[in-house]
PDB file of C-alpha atoms in Angstrom:
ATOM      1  CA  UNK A   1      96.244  90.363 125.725  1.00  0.00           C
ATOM      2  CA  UNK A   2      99.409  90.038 124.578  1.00  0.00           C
ATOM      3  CA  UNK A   3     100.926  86.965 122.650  1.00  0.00           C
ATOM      4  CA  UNK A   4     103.569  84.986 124.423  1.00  0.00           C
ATOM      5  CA  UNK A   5     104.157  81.186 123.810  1.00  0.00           C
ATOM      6  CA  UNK A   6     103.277  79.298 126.576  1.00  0.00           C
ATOM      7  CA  UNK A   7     107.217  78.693 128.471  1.00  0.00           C
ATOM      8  CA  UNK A   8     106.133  75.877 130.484  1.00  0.00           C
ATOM      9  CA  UNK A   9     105.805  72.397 129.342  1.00  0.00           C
ATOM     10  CA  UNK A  10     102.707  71.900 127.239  1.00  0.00           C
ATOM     11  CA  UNK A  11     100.639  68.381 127.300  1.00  0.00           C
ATOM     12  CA  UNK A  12      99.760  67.635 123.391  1.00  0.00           C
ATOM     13  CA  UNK A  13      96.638  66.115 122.889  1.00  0.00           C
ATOM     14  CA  UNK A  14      96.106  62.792 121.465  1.00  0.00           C
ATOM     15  CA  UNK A  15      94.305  64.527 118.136  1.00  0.00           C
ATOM     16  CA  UNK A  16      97.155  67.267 117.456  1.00  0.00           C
ATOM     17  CA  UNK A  17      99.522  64.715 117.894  1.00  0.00           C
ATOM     18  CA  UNK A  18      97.612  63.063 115.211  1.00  0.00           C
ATOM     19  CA  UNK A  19      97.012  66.243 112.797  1.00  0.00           C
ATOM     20  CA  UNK A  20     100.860  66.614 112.952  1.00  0.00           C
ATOM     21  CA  UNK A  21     101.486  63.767 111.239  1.00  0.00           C
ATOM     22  CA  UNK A  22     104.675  63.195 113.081  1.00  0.00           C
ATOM     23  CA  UNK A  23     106.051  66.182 113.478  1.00  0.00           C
ATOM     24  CA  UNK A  24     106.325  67.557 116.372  1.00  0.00           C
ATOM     25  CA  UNK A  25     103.854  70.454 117.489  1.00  0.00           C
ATOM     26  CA  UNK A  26     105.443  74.022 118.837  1.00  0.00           C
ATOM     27  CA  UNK A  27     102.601  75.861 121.108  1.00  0.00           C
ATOM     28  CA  UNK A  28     102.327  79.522 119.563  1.00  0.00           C
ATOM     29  CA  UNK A  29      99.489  80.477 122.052  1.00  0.00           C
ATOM     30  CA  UNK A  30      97.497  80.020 125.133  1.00  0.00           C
ATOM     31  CA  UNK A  31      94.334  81.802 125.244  1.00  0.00           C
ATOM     32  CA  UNK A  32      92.015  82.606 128.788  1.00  0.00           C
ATOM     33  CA  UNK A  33      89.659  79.833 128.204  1.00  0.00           C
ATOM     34  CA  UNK A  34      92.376  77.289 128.123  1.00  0.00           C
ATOM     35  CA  UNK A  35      92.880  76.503 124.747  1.00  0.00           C
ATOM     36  CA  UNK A  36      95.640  76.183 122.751  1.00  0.00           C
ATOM     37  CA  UNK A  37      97.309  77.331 119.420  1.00  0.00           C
ATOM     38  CA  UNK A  38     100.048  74.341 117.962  1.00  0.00           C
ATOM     39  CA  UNK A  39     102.460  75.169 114.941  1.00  0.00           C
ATOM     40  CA  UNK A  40     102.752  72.255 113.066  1.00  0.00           C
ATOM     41  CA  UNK A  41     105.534  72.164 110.561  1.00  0.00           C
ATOM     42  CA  UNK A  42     107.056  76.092 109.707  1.00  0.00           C
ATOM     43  CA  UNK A  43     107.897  77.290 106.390  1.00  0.00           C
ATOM     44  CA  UNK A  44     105.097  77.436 103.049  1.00  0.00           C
ATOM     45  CA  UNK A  45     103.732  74.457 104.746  1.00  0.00           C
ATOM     46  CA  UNK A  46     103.179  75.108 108.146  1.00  0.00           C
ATOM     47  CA  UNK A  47      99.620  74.345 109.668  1.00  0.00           C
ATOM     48  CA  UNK A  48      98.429  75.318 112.696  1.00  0.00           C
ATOM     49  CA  UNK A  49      95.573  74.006 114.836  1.00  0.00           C
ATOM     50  CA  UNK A  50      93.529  75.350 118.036  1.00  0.00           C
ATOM     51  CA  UNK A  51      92.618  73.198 120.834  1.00  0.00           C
ATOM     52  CA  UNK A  52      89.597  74.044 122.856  1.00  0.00           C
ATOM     53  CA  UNK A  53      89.354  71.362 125.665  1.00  0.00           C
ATOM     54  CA  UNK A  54      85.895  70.392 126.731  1.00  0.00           C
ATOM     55  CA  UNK A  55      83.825  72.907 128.779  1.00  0.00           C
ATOM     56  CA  UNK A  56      86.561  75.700 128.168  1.00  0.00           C
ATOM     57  CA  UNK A  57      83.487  77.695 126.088  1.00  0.00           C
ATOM     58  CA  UNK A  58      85.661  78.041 122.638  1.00  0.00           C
ATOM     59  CA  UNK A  59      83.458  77.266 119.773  1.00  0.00           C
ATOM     60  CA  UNK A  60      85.747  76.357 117.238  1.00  0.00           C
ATOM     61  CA  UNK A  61      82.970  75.257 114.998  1.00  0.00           C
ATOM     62  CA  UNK A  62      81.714  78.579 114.714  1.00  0.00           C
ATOM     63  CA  UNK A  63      84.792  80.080 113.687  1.00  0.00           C
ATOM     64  CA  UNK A  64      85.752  77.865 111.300  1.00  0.00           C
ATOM     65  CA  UNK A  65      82.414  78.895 109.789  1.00  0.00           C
ATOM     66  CA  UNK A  66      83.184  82.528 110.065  1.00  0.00           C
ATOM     67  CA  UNK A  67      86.954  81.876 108.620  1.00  0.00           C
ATOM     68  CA  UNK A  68      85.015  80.559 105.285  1.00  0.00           C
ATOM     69  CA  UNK A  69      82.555  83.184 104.983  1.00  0.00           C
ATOM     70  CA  UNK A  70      85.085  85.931 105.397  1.00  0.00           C
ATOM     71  CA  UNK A  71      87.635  84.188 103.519  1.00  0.00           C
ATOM     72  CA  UNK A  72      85.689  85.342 100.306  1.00  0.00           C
ATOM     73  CA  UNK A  73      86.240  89.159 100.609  1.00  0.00           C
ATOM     74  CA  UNK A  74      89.567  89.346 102.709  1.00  0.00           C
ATOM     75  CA  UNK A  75      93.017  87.477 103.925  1.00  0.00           C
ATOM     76  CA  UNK A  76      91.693  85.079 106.798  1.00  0.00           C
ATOM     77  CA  UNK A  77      93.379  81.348 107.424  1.00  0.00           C
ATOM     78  CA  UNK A  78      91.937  79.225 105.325  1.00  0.00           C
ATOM     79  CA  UNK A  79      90.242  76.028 107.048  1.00  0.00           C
ATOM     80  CA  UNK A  80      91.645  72.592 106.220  1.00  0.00           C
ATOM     81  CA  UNK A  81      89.440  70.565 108.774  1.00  0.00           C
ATOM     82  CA  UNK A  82      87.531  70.367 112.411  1.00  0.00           C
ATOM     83  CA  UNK A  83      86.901  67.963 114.576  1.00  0.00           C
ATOM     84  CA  UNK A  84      87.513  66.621 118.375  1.00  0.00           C
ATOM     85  CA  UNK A  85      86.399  63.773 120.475  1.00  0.00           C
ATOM     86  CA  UNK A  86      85.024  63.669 124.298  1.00  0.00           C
ATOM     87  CA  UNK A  87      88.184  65.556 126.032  1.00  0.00           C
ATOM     88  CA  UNK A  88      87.753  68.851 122.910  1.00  0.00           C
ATOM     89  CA  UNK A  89      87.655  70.143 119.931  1.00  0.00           C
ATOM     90  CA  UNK A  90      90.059  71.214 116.932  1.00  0.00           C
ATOM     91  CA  UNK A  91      90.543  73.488 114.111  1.00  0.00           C
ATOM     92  CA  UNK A  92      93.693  73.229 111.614  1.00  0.00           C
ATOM     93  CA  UNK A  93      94.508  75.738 109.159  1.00  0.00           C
ATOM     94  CA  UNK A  94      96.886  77.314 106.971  1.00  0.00           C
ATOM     95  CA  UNK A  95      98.966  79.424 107.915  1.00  0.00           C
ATOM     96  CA  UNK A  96      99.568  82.828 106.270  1.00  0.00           C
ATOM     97  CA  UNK A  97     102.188  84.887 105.022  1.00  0.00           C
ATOM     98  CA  UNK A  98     103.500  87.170 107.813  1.00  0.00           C
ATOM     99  CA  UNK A  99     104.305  87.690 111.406  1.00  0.00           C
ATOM    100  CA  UNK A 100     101.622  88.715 114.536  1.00  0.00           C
ATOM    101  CA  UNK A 101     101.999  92.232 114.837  1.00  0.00           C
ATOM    102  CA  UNK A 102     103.188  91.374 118.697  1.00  0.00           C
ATOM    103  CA  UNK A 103     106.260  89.801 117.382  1.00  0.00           C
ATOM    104  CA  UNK A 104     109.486  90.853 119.271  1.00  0.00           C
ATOM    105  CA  UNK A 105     110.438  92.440 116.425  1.00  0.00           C
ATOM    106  CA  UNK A 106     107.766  94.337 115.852  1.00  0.00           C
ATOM    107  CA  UNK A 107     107.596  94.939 119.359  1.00  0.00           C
ATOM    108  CA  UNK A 108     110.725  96.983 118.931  1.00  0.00           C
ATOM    109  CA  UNK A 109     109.336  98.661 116.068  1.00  0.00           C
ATOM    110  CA  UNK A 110     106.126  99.663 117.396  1.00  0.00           C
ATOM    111  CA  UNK A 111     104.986 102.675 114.797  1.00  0.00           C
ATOM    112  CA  UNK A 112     105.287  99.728 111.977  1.00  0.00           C
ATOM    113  CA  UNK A 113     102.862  97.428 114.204  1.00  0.00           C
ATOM    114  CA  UNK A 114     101.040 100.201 115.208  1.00  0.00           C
ATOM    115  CA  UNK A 115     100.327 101.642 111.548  1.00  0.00           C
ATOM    116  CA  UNK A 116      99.895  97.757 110.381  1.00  0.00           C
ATOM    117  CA  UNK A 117      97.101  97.339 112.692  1.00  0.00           C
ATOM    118  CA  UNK A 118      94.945 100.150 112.230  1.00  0.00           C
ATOM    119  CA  UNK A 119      95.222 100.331 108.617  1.00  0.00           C
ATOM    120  CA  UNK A 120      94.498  96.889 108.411  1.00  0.00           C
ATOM    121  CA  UNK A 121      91.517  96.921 110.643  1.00  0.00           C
ATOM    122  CA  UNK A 122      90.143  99.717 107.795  1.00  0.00           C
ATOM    123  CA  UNK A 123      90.762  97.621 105.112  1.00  0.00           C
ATOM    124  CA  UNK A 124      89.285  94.508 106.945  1.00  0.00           C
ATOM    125  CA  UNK A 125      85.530  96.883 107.999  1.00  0.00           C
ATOM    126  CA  UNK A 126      85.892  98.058 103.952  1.00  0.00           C
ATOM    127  CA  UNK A 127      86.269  94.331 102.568  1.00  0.00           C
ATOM    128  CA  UNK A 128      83.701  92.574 104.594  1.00  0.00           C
ATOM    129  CA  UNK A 129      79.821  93.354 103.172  1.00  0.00           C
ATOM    130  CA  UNK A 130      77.396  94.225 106.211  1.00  0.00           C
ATOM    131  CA  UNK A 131      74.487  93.843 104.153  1.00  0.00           C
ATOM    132  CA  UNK A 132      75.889  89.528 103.508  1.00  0.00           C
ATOM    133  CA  UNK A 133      76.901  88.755 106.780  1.00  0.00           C
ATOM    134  CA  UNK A 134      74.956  86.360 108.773  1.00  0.00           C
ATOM    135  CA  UNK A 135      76.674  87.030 112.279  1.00  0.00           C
ATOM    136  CA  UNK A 136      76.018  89.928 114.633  1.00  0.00           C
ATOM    137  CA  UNK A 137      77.973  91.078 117.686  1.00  0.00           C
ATOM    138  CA  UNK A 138      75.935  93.728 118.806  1.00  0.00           C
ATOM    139  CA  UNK A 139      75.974  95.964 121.598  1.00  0.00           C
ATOM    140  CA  UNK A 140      72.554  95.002 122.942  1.00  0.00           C
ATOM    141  CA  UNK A 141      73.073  90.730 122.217  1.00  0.00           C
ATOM    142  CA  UNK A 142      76.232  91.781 124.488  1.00  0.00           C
ATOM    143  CA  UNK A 143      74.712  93.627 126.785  1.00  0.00           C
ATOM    144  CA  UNK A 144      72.915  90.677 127.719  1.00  0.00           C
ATOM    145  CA  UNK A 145      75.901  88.269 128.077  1.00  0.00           C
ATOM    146  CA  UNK A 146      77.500  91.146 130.290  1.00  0.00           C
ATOM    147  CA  UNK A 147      74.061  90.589 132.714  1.00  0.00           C
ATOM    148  CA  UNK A 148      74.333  86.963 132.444  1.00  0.00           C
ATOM    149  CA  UNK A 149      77.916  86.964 133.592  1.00  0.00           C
ATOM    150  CA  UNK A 150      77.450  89.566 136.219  1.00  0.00           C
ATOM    151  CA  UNK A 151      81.476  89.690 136.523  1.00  0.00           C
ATOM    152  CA  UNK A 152      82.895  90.135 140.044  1.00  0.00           C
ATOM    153  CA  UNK A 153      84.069  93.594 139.910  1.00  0.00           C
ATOM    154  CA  UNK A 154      87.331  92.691 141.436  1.00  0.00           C
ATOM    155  CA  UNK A 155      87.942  90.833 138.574  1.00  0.00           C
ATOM    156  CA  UNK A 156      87.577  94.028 135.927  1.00  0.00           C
ATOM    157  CA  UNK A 157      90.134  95.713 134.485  1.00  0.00           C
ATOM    158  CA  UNK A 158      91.804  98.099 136.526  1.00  0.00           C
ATOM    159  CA  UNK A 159      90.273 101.479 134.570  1.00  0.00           C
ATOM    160  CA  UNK A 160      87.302 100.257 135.014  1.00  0.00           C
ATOM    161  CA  UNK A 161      87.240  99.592 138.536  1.00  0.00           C
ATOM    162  CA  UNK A 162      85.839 102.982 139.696  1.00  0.00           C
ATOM    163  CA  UNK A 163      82.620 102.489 138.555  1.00  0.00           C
ATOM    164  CA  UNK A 164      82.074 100.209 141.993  1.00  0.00           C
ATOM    165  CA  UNK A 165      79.031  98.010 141.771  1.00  0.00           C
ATOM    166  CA  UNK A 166      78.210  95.652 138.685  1.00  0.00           C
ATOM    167  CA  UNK A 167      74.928  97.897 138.830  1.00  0.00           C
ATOM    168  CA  UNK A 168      76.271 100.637 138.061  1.00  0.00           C
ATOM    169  CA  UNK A 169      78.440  99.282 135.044  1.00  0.00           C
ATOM    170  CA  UNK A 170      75.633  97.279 134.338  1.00  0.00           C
ATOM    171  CA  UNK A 171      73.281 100.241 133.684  1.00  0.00           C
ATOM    172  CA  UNK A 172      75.970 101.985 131.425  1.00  0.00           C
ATOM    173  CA  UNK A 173      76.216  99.401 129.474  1.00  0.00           C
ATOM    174  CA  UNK A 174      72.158  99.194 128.689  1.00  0.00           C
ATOM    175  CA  UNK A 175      72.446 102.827 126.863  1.00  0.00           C
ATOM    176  CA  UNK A 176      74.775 102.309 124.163  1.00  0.00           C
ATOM    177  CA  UNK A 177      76.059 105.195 122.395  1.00  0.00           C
ATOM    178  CA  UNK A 178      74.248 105.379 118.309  1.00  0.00           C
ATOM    179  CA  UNK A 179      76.114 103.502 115.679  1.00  0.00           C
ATOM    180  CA  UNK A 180      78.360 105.429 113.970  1.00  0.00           C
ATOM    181  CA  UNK A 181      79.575 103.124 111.266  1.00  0.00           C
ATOM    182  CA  UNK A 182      78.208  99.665 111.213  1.00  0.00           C
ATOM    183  CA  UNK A 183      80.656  97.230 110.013  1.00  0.00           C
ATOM    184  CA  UNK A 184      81.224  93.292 109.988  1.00  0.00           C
ATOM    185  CA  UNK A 185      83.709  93.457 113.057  1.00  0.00           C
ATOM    186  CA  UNK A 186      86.625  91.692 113.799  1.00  0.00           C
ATOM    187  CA  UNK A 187      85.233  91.071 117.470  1.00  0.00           C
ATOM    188  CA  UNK A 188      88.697  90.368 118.522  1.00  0.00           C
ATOM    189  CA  UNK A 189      91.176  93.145 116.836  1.00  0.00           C
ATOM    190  CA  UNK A 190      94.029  93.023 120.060  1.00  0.00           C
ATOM    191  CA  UNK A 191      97.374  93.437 118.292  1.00  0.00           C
ATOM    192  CA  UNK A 192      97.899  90.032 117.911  1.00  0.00           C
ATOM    193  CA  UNK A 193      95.291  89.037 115.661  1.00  0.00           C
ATOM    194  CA  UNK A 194      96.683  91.210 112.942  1.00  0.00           C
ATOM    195  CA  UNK A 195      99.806  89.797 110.869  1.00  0.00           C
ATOM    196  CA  UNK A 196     102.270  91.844 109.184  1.00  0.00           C
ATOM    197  CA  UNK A 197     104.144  91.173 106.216  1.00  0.00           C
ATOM    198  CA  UNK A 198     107.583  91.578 105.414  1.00  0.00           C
ATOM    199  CA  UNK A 199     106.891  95.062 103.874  1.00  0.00           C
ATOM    200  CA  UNK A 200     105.398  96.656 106.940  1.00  0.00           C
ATOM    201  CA  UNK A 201     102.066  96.460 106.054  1.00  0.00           C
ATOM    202  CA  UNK A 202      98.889  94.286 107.137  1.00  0.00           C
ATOM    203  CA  UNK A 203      98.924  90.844 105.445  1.00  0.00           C
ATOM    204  CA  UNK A 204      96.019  89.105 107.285  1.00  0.00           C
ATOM    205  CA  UNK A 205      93.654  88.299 110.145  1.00  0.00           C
ATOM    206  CA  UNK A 206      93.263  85.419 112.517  1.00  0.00           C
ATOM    207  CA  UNK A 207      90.928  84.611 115.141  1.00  0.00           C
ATOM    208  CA  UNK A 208      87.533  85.599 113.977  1.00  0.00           C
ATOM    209  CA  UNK A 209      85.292  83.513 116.222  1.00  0.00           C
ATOM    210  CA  UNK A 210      82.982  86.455 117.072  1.00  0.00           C
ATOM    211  CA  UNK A 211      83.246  88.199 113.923  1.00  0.00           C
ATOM    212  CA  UNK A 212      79.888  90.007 113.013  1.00  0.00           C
ATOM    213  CA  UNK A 213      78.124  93.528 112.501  1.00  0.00           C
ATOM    214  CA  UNK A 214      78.417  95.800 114.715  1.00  0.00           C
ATOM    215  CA  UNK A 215      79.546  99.443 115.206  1.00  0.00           C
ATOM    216  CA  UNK A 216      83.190  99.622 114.322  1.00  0.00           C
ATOM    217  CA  UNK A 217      83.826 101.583 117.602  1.00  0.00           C
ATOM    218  CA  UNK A 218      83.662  98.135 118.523  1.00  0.00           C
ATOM    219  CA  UNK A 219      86.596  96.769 117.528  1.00  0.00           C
ATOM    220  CA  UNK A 220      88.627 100.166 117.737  1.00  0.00           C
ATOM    221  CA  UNK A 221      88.145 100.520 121.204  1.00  0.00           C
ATOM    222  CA  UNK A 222      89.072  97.189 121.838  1.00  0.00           C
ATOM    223  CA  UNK A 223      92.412  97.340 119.269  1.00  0.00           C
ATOM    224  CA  UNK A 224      93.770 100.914 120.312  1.00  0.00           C
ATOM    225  CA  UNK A 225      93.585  99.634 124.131  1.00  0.00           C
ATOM    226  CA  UNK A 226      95.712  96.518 122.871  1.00  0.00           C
ATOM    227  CA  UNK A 227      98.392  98.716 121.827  1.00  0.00           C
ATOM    228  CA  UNK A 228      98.900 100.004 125.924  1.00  0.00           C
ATOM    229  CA  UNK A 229      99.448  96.335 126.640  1.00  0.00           C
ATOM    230  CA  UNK A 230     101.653  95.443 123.693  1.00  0.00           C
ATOM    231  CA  UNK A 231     103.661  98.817 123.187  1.00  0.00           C
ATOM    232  CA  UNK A 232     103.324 100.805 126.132  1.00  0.00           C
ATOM    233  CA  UNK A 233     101.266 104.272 126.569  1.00  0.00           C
ATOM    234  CA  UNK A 234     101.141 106.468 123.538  1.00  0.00           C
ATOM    235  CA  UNK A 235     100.203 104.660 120.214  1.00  0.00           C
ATOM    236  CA  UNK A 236      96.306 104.621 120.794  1.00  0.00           C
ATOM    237  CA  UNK A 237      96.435 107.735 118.656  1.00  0.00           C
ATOM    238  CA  UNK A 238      98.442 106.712 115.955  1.00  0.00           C
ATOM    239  CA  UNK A 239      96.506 103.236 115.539  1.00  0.00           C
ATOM    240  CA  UNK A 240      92.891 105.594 115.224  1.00  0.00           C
ATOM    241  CA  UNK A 241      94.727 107.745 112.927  1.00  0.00           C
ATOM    242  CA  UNK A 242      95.853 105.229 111.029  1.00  0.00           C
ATOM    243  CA  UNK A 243      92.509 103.867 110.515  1.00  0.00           C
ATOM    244  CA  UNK A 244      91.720 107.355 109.190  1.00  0.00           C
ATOM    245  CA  UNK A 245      89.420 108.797 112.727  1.00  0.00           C
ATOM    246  CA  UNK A 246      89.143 111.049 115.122  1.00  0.00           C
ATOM    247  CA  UNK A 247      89.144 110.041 118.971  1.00  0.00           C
ATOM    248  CA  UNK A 248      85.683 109.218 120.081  1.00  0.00           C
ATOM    249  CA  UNK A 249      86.114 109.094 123.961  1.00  0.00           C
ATOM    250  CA  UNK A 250      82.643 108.373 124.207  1.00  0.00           C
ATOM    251  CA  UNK A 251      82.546 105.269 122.167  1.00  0.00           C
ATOM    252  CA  UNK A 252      86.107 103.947 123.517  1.00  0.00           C
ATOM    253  CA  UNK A 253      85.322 104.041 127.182  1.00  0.00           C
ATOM    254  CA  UNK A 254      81.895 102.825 125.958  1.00  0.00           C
ATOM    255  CA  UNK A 255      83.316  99.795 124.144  1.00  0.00           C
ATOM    256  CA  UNK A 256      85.763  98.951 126.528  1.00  0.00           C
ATOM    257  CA  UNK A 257      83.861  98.229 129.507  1.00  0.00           C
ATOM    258  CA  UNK A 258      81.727  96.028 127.097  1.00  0.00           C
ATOM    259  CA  UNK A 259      84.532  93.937 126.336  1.00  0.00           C
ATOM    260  CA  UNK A 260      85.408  94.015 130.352  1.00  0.00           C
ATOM    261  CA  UNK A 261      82.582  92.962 131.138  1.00  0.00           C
ATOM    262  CA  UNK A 262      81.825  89.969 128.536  1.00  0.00           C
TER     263      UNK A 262
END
């Protein structure tokens, strides 16, 4: 869950071509589903749109819709346009100021990132009103994608492996731990998604397609495990503590094998 360009050639489709406006586009991104991010022009101008080929899942419609509800309360892209024809979808927006918090620079300066991220997330759960928001993310409404899938066990992550038998997983998974906090989650808050101004500090989030309410163990389990994959071991601490909480093994193991396993 880290953010590398894509370093193989990458086919531009007909619409992006279009949406560029002849300049040409510079993938940023490549996500699991097969989709991909474009760069189109760089500066105060630049754009950039998501491709979601047909039957890859993405439902860029619904995150444009989530970009314009958040946009009201905190620092999201704002959405210029969606759209897409038989072989997928697009959504162009503008870019904002800052860098992903998985930039090699940052990379090299991970207690920046690190403090970036979790002190952003806060300030994202603060600005977002649970009591307005019309999307939920859930533990139980993912507990039952998690049954639907019934993921192949070989295919989990490798800390979550010992568990065995999608039964047994399974069956943790139907007891949630209470809520703690209930906030309007990120419900993707992996390094990446956070950017990071010029002053070391959070400057905005991208990538909301399954924001909603939910506890915010949620998205810390989720953004604290990023920082293994992006930094290396040892700055899961300093990303809770720079949201301002105390370890909560319980929910982060909890949380995390949710996420596996949807």
């Amino acid at each position: 869950m880290s953010a590398p360009a894509p370093e193989d050639v990458v086919a531009v489709p007909p619409a992006v071509a279009e949406l560029a406006r002849g300049v040409p586009p510079v993938p940023v991104w490549r996500n699991q589903l097969g989709g991909t991010t474009f760069r189109l022009e760089d500066g105060r101008g630049r754009r950039f749109v998501k491709w979601a080929p047909t039957g890859s899942g993405a439902d860029l419609d619904a995150e444009a819709e989530r970009l314009r509800w958040a946009g009201a309360f905190t620092t999201v892209p704002e959405v210029l346009g969606t759209g897409g024809d038989d072989t997928g979808r697009w959504l162009l927006t503008a870019g904002l100021p800052g860098r992903s918090a998985v930039d090699p620079g940052l990379r090299e300066t991970p207690a920046v990132a690190v403090r970036a991220i979790g002190e952003g997330l806060r300030a994202f759960h603060e600005a977002l009103p649970v009591a307005d928001c019309p999307y939920r993310w859930s533990a139980r409404e993912r507990v039952g994608r998690a049954v639907a899938l019934r993921r192949d066990p070989a295919d989990w992550h490798p800390d979550h492996r010992h568990h065995g038998t999608a039964e047994r997983a399974l069956a943790l998974l139907a007891d949630p731990p209470p809520v703690d906090v209930e906030v309007v989650c990120h419900g993707d808050a992996c390094a990446p998604n956070t950017l990071v101004g010029d002053d070391g500090r959070a400057s905005g989030h991208v990538d909301l397609g399954a924001l909603g309410t939910a506890d915010r163990w949620a998205d810390l389990a989720v953004a604290a495990w990023s920082t293994v994959w992006n930094y290396g071991p040892g700055w899961e601490r300093p990303l809770l503590e720079a949201y301002g909480v105390d370890e909560d093994r319980e929910r982060l193991a909890y949380y995390r094998l949710l996420w596996d396993l949807t």
